[in-house]
Coordinates of C-alpha atoms and ligand atoms in Angstrom, one line a residue:
M1 CA 29.5 -6.1 3.2
K2 CA 26.9 -5.6 0.5
I3 CA 23.4 -4.9 1.8
P4 CA 20.6 -5.0 -0.7
F5 CA 17.5 -2.8 -0.1
S6 CA 14.7 -5.4 -0.2
P7 CA 15.4 -8.9 -1.3
P8 CA 12.4 -11.3 -1.4
Y9 CA 12.0 -13.8 1.4
I10 CA 12.2 -17.2 -0.4
D11 CA 12.7 -20.3 1.7
E12 CA 12.0 -24.0 1.1
A13 CA 8.3 -23.6 2.0
V14 CA 7.9 -21.0 -0.8
I15 CA 9.8 -23.1 -3.3
N16 CA 7.8 -26.3 -2.4
E17 CA 4.5 -24.4 -2.8
V18 CA 5.5 -23.1 -6.2
V19 CA 6.7 -26.5 -7.3
D20 CA 3.4 -28.0 -6.1
S21 CA 1.6 -25.5 -8.4
L22 CA 3.9 -26.3 -11.3
R23 CA 3.4 -30.1 -10.9
S24 CA -0.3 -29.8 -10.4
G25 CA -1.1 -29.4 -14.1
W26 CA -2.9 -26.0 -13.3
I27 CA -0.8 -22.8 -13.1
T28 CA -3.2 -19.9 -13.7
S29 CA -6.2 -18.8 -11.4
G30 CA -7.4 -21.8 -9.5
P31 CA -7.1 -23.5 -6.0
K32 CA -3.9 -21.6 -4.9
V33 CA -5.5 -18.2 -5.5
K34 CA -8.6 -19.3 -3.6
A35 CA -6.5 -20.5 -0.7
L36 CA -4.5 -17.3 -0.6
E37 CA -7.8 -15.3 -0.6
E38 CA -9.0 -17.3 2.4
E39 CA -5.7 -16.8 4.2
I40 CA -5.8 -13.0 3.7
K41 CA -9.5 -13.0 4.7
V42 CA -8.7 -14.6 8.0
F43 CA -5.6 -12.4 8.5
S44 CA -7.4 -9.1 7.8
N45 CA -10.9 -9.9 8.9
A46 CA -12.2 -8.5 5.6
K47 CA -15.6 -9.8 4.6
E48 CA -14.3 -10.9 1.1
V49 CA -10.9 -10.8 -0.5
L50 CA -10.3 -10.9 -4.3
C51 CA -6.7 -11.4 -5.5
V52 CA -5.6 -9.7 -8.7
N53 CA -2.4 -9.1 -10.6
S54 CA -1.4 -5.8 -8.9
W55 CA -2.6 -3.1 -6.5
T56 CA -2.7 -0.7 -9.5
S57 CA -5.0 -2.8 -11.6
G58 CA -7.2 -3.6 -8.6
A59 CA -7.6 0.1 -7.8
I60 CA -8.5 0.9 -11.4
M61 CA -11.1 -1.8 -11.5
M62 CA -12.7 -0.7 -8.2
L63 CA -12.9 2.9 -9.4
R64 CA -14.5 1.7 -12.7
W65 CA -17.0 -0.3 -10.7
L66 CA -17.8 2.8 -8.7
G67 CA -18.6 4.4 -12.0
V68 CA -16.3 7.5 -11.9
T69 CA -16.2 9.8 -14.9
A70 CA -14.1 12.8 -16.1
E71 CA -16.4 15.1 -14.0
D72 CA -15.6 13.2 -10.7
E73 CA -12.9 13.9 -8.2
V74 CA -11.0 11.4 -6.0
I75 CA -8.9 12.7 -3.1
V76 CA -5.4 11.3 -2.7
P77 CA -2.4 12.4 -0.7
A78 CA 0.4 14.2 -2.7
Y79 CA 2.9 12.1 -0.7
T80 CA 2.6 8.6 -2.0
Y81 CA 3.8 6.3 -4.7
S82 CA 2.4 7.5 -8.0
A83 CA 0.2 4.4 -8.6
T84 CA -2.3 5.9 -6.1
A85 CA -3.1 8.9 -8.5
L86 CA -2.4 7.0 -11.8
A87 CA -5.2 4.6 -10.9
V88 CA -7.6 7.5 -10.6
L89 CA -6.5 8.9 -14.0
H90 CA -6.7 5.4 -15.7
A91 CA -10.3 5.1 -14.3
G92 CA -11.1 8.4 -16.0
A93 CA -11.5 10.7 -13.0
K94 CA -9.5 13.6 -11.5
P95 CA -7.0 13.1 -8.6
V96 CA -7.3 15.9 -6.1
M97 CA -4.1 15.9 -4.1
V98 CA -3.9 17.1 -0.5
D99 CA -1.1 17.5 2.0
S100 CA 0.0 15.0 4.7
G101 CA 0.8 15.2 8.4
E102 CA 4.2 14.8 10.1
D103 CA 3.4 11.1 10.4
F104 CA 3.6 10.9 6.6
N105 CA -0.1 10.0 6.3
I106 CA -2.9 12.1 4.6
S107 CA -4.2 15.0 6.7
V108 CA -7.8 14.5 7.6
D109 CA -8.3 18.3 7.9
A110 CA -6.9 18.7 4.3
I111 CA -9.4 16.0 3.2
R112 CA -12.3 17.9 4.7
K113 CA -11.2 21.1 2.9
A114 CA -10.9 19.3 -0.5
I115 CA -14.4 17.7 -0.5
T116 CA -16.8 19.1 -3.1
P117 CA -20.1 17.7 -4.6
R118 CA -17.9 16.0 -7.2
T119 CA -15.9 14.0 -4.7
K120 CA -16.7 10.3 -5.2
A121 CA -13.9 8.6 -3.3
I122 CA -11.0 9.1 -0.9
I123 CA -7.8 7.0 -1.1
P124 CA -5.9 7.4 2.1
V125 CA -2.5 5.6 2.0
D126 CA -0.9 3.7 5.0
I127 CA 2.5 5.1 4.3
A128 CA 5.3 2.7 5.4
G129 CA 2.7 0.4 6.9
F130 CA 1.4 2.9 9.5
P131 CA -2.4 3.1 9.4
C132 CA -4.2 6.4 8.7
D133 CA -6.8 7.8 11.1
Y134 CA -9.7 5.8 9.7
D135 CA -12.1 6.5 12.6
R136 CA -11.9 10.2 11.7
I137 CA -12.1 9.6 7.9
M138 CA -15.1 7.2 8.2
R139 CA -16.8 9.7 10.6
L140 CA -16.1 12.5 8.1
V141 CA -17.8 10.8 5.1
N142 CA -20.8 9.9 7.3
E143 CA -21.4 13.5 8.6
P144 CA -24.9 14.6 7.5
E145 CA -23.5 17.8 5.7
I146 CA -20.9 15.8 3.8
R147 CA -23.6 13.2 2.8
N148 CA -25.9 15.9 1.7
L149 CA -23.2 17.4 -0.5
F150 CA -22.7 14.1 -2.2
Q151 CA -24.1 13.8 -5.8
A152 CA -24.4 10.3 -7.0
T153 CA -23.9 9.8 -10.8
S154 CA -23.9 6.0 -11.0
L155 CA -26.0 3.2 -9.6
V156 CA -23.2 2.0 -7.3
Q157 CA -22.7 5.6 -6.0
E158 CA -26.5 5.9 -5.4
K159 CA -26.5 2.7 -3.5
L160 CA -23.7 3.8 -1.3
G161 CA -25.1 7.3 -0.8
R162 CA -21.8 8.8 0.3
I163 CA -18.1 9.2 -0.6
L164 CA -16.4 5.8 -0.9
V165 CA -13.3 5.2 1.3
M166 CA -10.8 2.9 -0.4
N167 CA -7.6 2.8 1.4
D168 CA -4.3 2.2 -0.3
A169 CA -3.1 -0.5 2.0
A170 CA -0.2 -1.4 -0.3
H171 CA 2.2 -1.3 2.6
S172 CA 0.0 -2.3 5.6
L173 CA -0.8 -6.0 5.4
G174 CA -0.3 -7.1 9.1
A175 CA -0.6 -3.6 10.6
Y176 CA -3.0 -3.2 13.5
Y177 CA -5.6 -0.5 13.1
S178 CA -7.0 -1.1 16.5
K179 CA -6.3 -3.5 19.3
N180 CA -6.5 -7.1 18.0
Q181 CA -7.8 -5.7 14.6
R182 CA -5.5 -5.8 11.6
T183 CA -5.9 -3.5 8.6
G184 CA -8.2 -4.7 5.7
C185 CA -11.6 -4.3 7.3
E186 CA -11.6 -0.7 8.5
T187 CA -13.0 1.0 5.4
D188 CA -15.3 0.2 2.4
I189 CA -12.4 -1.3 0.4
A190 CA -8.8 -1.8 1.3
I191 CA -6.2 -3.0 -1.3
F192 CA -2.9 -4.6 -0.4
S193 CA 0.0 -4.8 -2.8
L194 CA 1.7 -8.2 -3.1
H195 CA 4.5 -6.8 -5.3
A196 CA 8.0 -8.2 -4.9
V197 CA 9.2 -5.8 -2.3
K198 CA 6.2 -6.0 -0.1
N199 CA 6.1 -7.8 3.3
V200 CA 4.2 -10.7 1.7
T201 CA 4.6 -11.1 -2.1
T202 CA 3.3 -13.0 -5.1
A203 CA 6.1 -11.4 -7.2
E204 CA 3.3 -9.2 -8.7
G205 CA -0.1 -9.0 -7.1
G206 CA -2.8 -7.3 -5.2
A207 CA -5.6 -8.3 -2.8
I208 CA -8.9 -6.3 -2.7
C209 CA -10.6 -6.5 0.6
L210 CA -14.4 -5.8 0.4
N211 CA -16.3 -4.4 3.4
L212 CA -19.1 -2.5 1.8
P213 CA -22.0 -1.6 4.1
E214 CA -25.6 -2.7 3.6
P215 CA -27.4 -2.9 1.2
F216 CA -24.3 -4.3 -0.6
D217 CA -23.8 -8.0 -0.4
N218 CA -20.1 -8.5 -0.3
A219 CA -20.3 -12.2 -1.2
E220 CA -22.3 -11.3 -4.4
L221 CA -19.9 -8.4 -5.1
Y222 CA -16.9 -10.8 -4.9
K223 CA -18.5 -12.9 -7.6
E224 CA -19.2 -9.9 -9.8
L225 CA -15.7 -8.5 -9.4
R226 CA -14.1 -11.8 -9.9
M227 CA -15.9 -12.0 -13.3
M228 CA -14.9 -8.4 -14.0
S229 CA -11.3 -9.2 -13.4
L230 CA -11.6 -12.0 -16.0
N231 CA -12.9 -9.8 -19.0
C232 CA -16.5 -10.1 -17.6
Q233 CA -16.5 -13.7 -18.9
T234 CA -19.1 -15.8 -17.3
K235 CA -16.8 -18.8 -16.9
D236 CA -13.2 -18.8 -15.7
A237 CA -10.5 -20.9 -17.4
F238 CA -10.7 -23.6 -14.6
S239 CA -14.4 -24.3 -15.1
K240 CA -14.1 -24.0 -18.9
S241 CA -11.4 -26.6 -19.0
K242 CA -13.7 -29.2 -17.5
A243 CA -15.2 -31.7 -20.0
G244 CA -18.3 -30.3 -21.6
G245 CA -17.9 -26.9 -19.9
W246 CA -16.9 -24.9 -23.0
R247 CA -19.7 -22.4 -23.5
Y248 CA -19.4 -18.9 -22.0
D249 CA -20.7 -15.3 -22.5
I250 CA -19.1 -11.9 -22.1
V251 CA -21.5 -9.7 -20.2
G252 CA -19.7 -6.4 -19.9
L253 CA -16.5 -4.5 -20.3
G254 CA -14.1 -6.1 -17.8
M255 CA -10.4 -6.1 -17.3
K256 CA -8.0 -9.1 -17.5
I257 CA -6.2 -8.8 -14.2
N258 CA -6.6 -12.1 -12.5
M259 CA -3.8 -13.6 -10.4
A260 CA -2.2 -16.9 -11.5
D261 CA -1.9 -19.9 -9.1
V262 CA 1.9 -20.1 -9.7
N263 CA 2.1 -16.5 -8.2
A264 CA -0.4 -17.2 -5.5
A265 CA 1.8 -20.1 -4.3
I266 CA 4.6 -17.8 -3.3
G267 CA 2.2 -15.6 -1.2
L268 CA 0.5 -18.7 0.3
A269 CA 3.7 -20.1 1.7
Q270 CA 4.7 -16.6 2.9
I271 CA 1.5 -15.6 4.6
R272 CA 1.5 -18.8 6.7
E273 CA 4.9 -17.7 8.1
Y274 CA 4.0 -14.1 8.2
P275 CA 3.3 -13.7 11.9
E276 CA 6.9 -14.8 12.6
L277 CA 8.3 -12.7 9.7
L278 CA 6.5 -9.7 11.0
K279 CA 8.2 -10.1 14.4
E280 CA 11.5 -10.1 12.6
R281 CA 10.6 -6.9 10.8
K282 CA 9.7 -5.3 14.1
R283 CA 13.0 -6.4 15.6
V284 CA 14.9 -4.6 12.7
F285 CA 12.7 -1.5 13.1
N286 CA 13.2 -1.3 16.8
T287 CA 17.0 -1.9 16.5
Y288 CA 17.2 1.2 14.2
S289 CA 15.0 3.3 16.5
K290 CA 17.1 2.4 19.5
A291 CA 20.4 3.1 17.6
F292 CA 19.2 6.6 16.4
A293 CA 17.2 7.6 19.5
D294 CA 20.2 9.6 20.9
C295 CA 21.1 11.3 17.6
D296 CA 19.6 14.8 17.9
W297 CA 19.6 15.0 14.0
A298 CA 17.4 12.0 13.5
I299 CA 13.6 12.0 13.3
L300 CA 12.4 8.5 13.9
P301 CA 9.4 7.1 12.0
P302 CA 6.1 6.3 13.8
S303 CA 5.4 2.7 14.6
E304 CA 2.9 2.6 17.4
D305 CA 0.3 5.2 18.5
G306 CA -2.5 4.3 20.8
E307 CA -4.0 1.1 19.4
K308 CA -2.4 1.5 16.0
E309 CA 0.8 -0.5 15.1
S310 CA 2.7 -0.5 11.8
S311 CA 3.4 -3.4 9.6
Y312 CA 7.1 -2.3 9.6
H313 CA 7.2 -2.2 5.9
I314 CA 9.6 0.8 5.4
Y315 CA 12.0 2.4 7.9
A316 CA 11.6 6.1 7.0
L317 CA 14.3 7.9 8.8
R318 CA 14.4 11.7 8.4
I319 CA 17.3 14.0 8.9
K320 CA 16.4 17.1 10.8
D321 CA 16.9 20.4 8.9
F322 CA 18.6 18.8 6.0
T323 CA 18.1 20.2 2.5
E324 CA 17.4 17.8 -0.4
E325 CA 21.0 18.3 -1.6
Q326 CA 22.4 17.2 1.8
R327 CA 20.2 14.2 1.9
D328 CA 21.3 13.2 -1.5
R329 CA 24.9 13.6 -0.5
M330 CA 24.3 11.4 2.6
I331 CA 22.8 8.7 0.4
D332 CA 25.9 8.8 -1.9
E333 CA 28.1 8.4 1.2
I334 CA 26.0 5.5 2.5
A335 CA 26.3 3.9 -1.0
K336 CA 30.1 4.0 -0.7
S337 CA 29.6 1.4 2.1
E338 CA 27.6 -0.7 -0.4
V339 CA 24.4 -0.3 1.7
A340 CA 21.4 0.2 -0.6
V341 CA 18.9 2.8 0.8
N342 CA 16.0 4.5 -0.9
V343 CA 13.7 7.5 -0.7
H344 CA 9.9 7.1 0.0
F345 CA 8.5 9.1 -1.7
I346 CA 9.2 11.8 -4.2
P347 CA 5.9 13.7 -3.8
M348 CA 3.8 13.3 -6.9
P349 CA 3.7 17.0 -7.8
M350 CA 7.5 16.9 -8.2
L351 CA 7.3 14.2 -11.0
S352 CA 7.2 15.6 -14.6
F353 CA 3.9 14.0 -15.5
F354 CA 2.0 15.4 -12.6
S355 CA 3.6 18.8 -12.8
S356 CA 2.7 18.9 -16.5
L357 CA -0.9 18.4 -15.3
G358 CA -0.6 21.5 -13.1
Y359 CA 0.1 20.0 -9.7
D360 CA 2.6 22.2 -7.8
I361 CA 4.7 21.1 -4.8
K362 CA 4.3 24.6 -3.3
N363 CA 0.8 23.6 -2.3
Y364 CA 2.0 20.6 -0.3
P365 CA 4.6 22.0 2.2
Q366 CA 4.4 19.1 4.7
A367 CA 4.8 16.5 1.8
Y368 CA 8.0 18.4 0.8
E369 CA 9.2 18.6 4.4
N370 CA 8.7 14.8 4.8
F371 CA 10.5 14.1 1.5
K372 CA 13.5 16.4 1.7
G373 CA 15.3 14.7 4.6
E374 CA 14.0 11.2 4.1
I375 CA 16.1 8.1 3.8
S376 CA 14.6 4.6 3.9
L377 CA 16.8 2.0 5.4
P378 CA 16.7 -1.7 4.5
I379 CA 14.2 -3.6 6.6
Y380 CA 13.6 -7.4 6.2
P381 CA 13.8 -10.5 8.3
Q382 CA 17.2 -11.6 7.0
L383 CA 19.0 -8.7 8.6
D384 CA 21.0 -10.0 11.5
E385 CA 22.7 -8.1 14.3
E386 CA 26.0 -7.9 12.4
K387 CA 24.4 -6.5 9.3
L388 CA 22.3 -4.0 11.3
D389 CA 25.4 -2.7 13.1
F390 CA 27.1 -2.3 9.7
I391 CA 24.1 -0.3 8.3
I392 CA 23.8 1.9 11.4
K393 CA 27.5 2.7 11.3
A394 CA 27.3 3.5 7.6
V395 CA 24.4 5.9 8.2
K396 CA 26.0 7.6 11.2
D397 CA 29.4 8.0 9.4
A398 CA 27.6 9.4 6.4
Y399 CA 25.8 12.0 8.5
L400 CA 29.1 13.1 10.0
K401 CA 30.8 13.2 6.6
V402 CA 28.1 15.4 5.1
T403 CA 27.8 17.8 8.1
V404 CA 31.6 18.1 8.6
D405 CA 32.1 18.9 4.8
R406 CA 29.2 21.4 4.6
Ligands
PLP501 C1 1.7 3.3 -1.7 C2 1.6 2.4 -2.9 N1 0.5 2.3 -3.6 C3 0.4 1.5 -4.6 C4 1.4 0.8 -5.1 C5 1.3 -0.1 -6.3 O1 1.4 -1.4 -6.1 P1 1.5 -2.5 -7.3 O2 2.9 -2.4 -7.7 O3 1.1 -3.8 -6.7 O4 0.6 -2.0 -8.4 C6 2.7 0.8 -4.4 C7 3.8 0.0 -4.9 O5 4.9 0.1 -4.5 C8 2.8 1.7 -3.3 O6 3.9 1.8 -2.6

């Protein structure tokens, strides 16, 4: 039985919504994008939501809006997908990497130690869909000593008066940060990815949730950023296409990162079904956890803690006391059963580009520990009991094979 790692969820509702966009005579940014923004707003309780063409481009734009420069530092976890730090570099600032905890998420103690007068933002990442400790992070940036240390070097920074918290919520659409409160409104800015493998997708896409404190006006900011995502052009293509509406101006250096309606249509159909799809992801997650609970070699990933609950985006199994080489052999064994698994993530300091910049994995022992025995199992609504039994057997057999042969 062939088990792919993460096929998109495309049903008739998705196809109909895309066809509707194609037949409408308008395929780029327009009513479908607006409708998707409204759906995500309701879902996440964010004050405003702006859809763009990826998480990465959205993060670069928000850091440019913050006005970071080469002198500025942005704290990121070493254990994440590289886009988190690449966005900081693209925006022209320095990523300061810190270690993570055993739950895969950034260590708040490590954040505290890394803060300097140059720190302008922190990008915590909800790894696998499990929310970070935002109460502690928001309290930290609001501590009087930390606020006093902060040195604003742009108008936006001055207005905020403290370090910005912009969470990388690429994985966590639908997660609960607190009881009855989903992720997307717990920090200044949260960005979801709507990339093809995410729980809700637009093929490629991102959604920027705005929750800036006063004196920011999030509705005004939405308009400003929407324009910024369209080359800082005063009129979008939809308004310009109307009879007599041709004249426009360019009022700044923007980016061209708007989402198209034809993409938004996919996400629009999916998000309407998402509460049900999320239950299916949870079913898959819990089936794995139950199956591996009595294996003393398995470290199960976190899913619920107090009021927090994951979005069940990745099932990050870890094999106790395994070396990297053993983990890799186990993946090869699983592949023989035609089950596609993955590793989330290779810590950034282990990637050539980041090590060429001087980042060294020796400084991030927990990130390495989390990585060396990690195997991500397939998790999506289409996995029925038969397929799950097959995957679980493939994983258990592979473990035995590797440990017997060692
Ligand atoms: C943690 C994390 N951050 C950022 C991204 C980048 O998202 P996008 O592909 O939408 O730019 C990803 C994508 O997989 C991710 O896993």
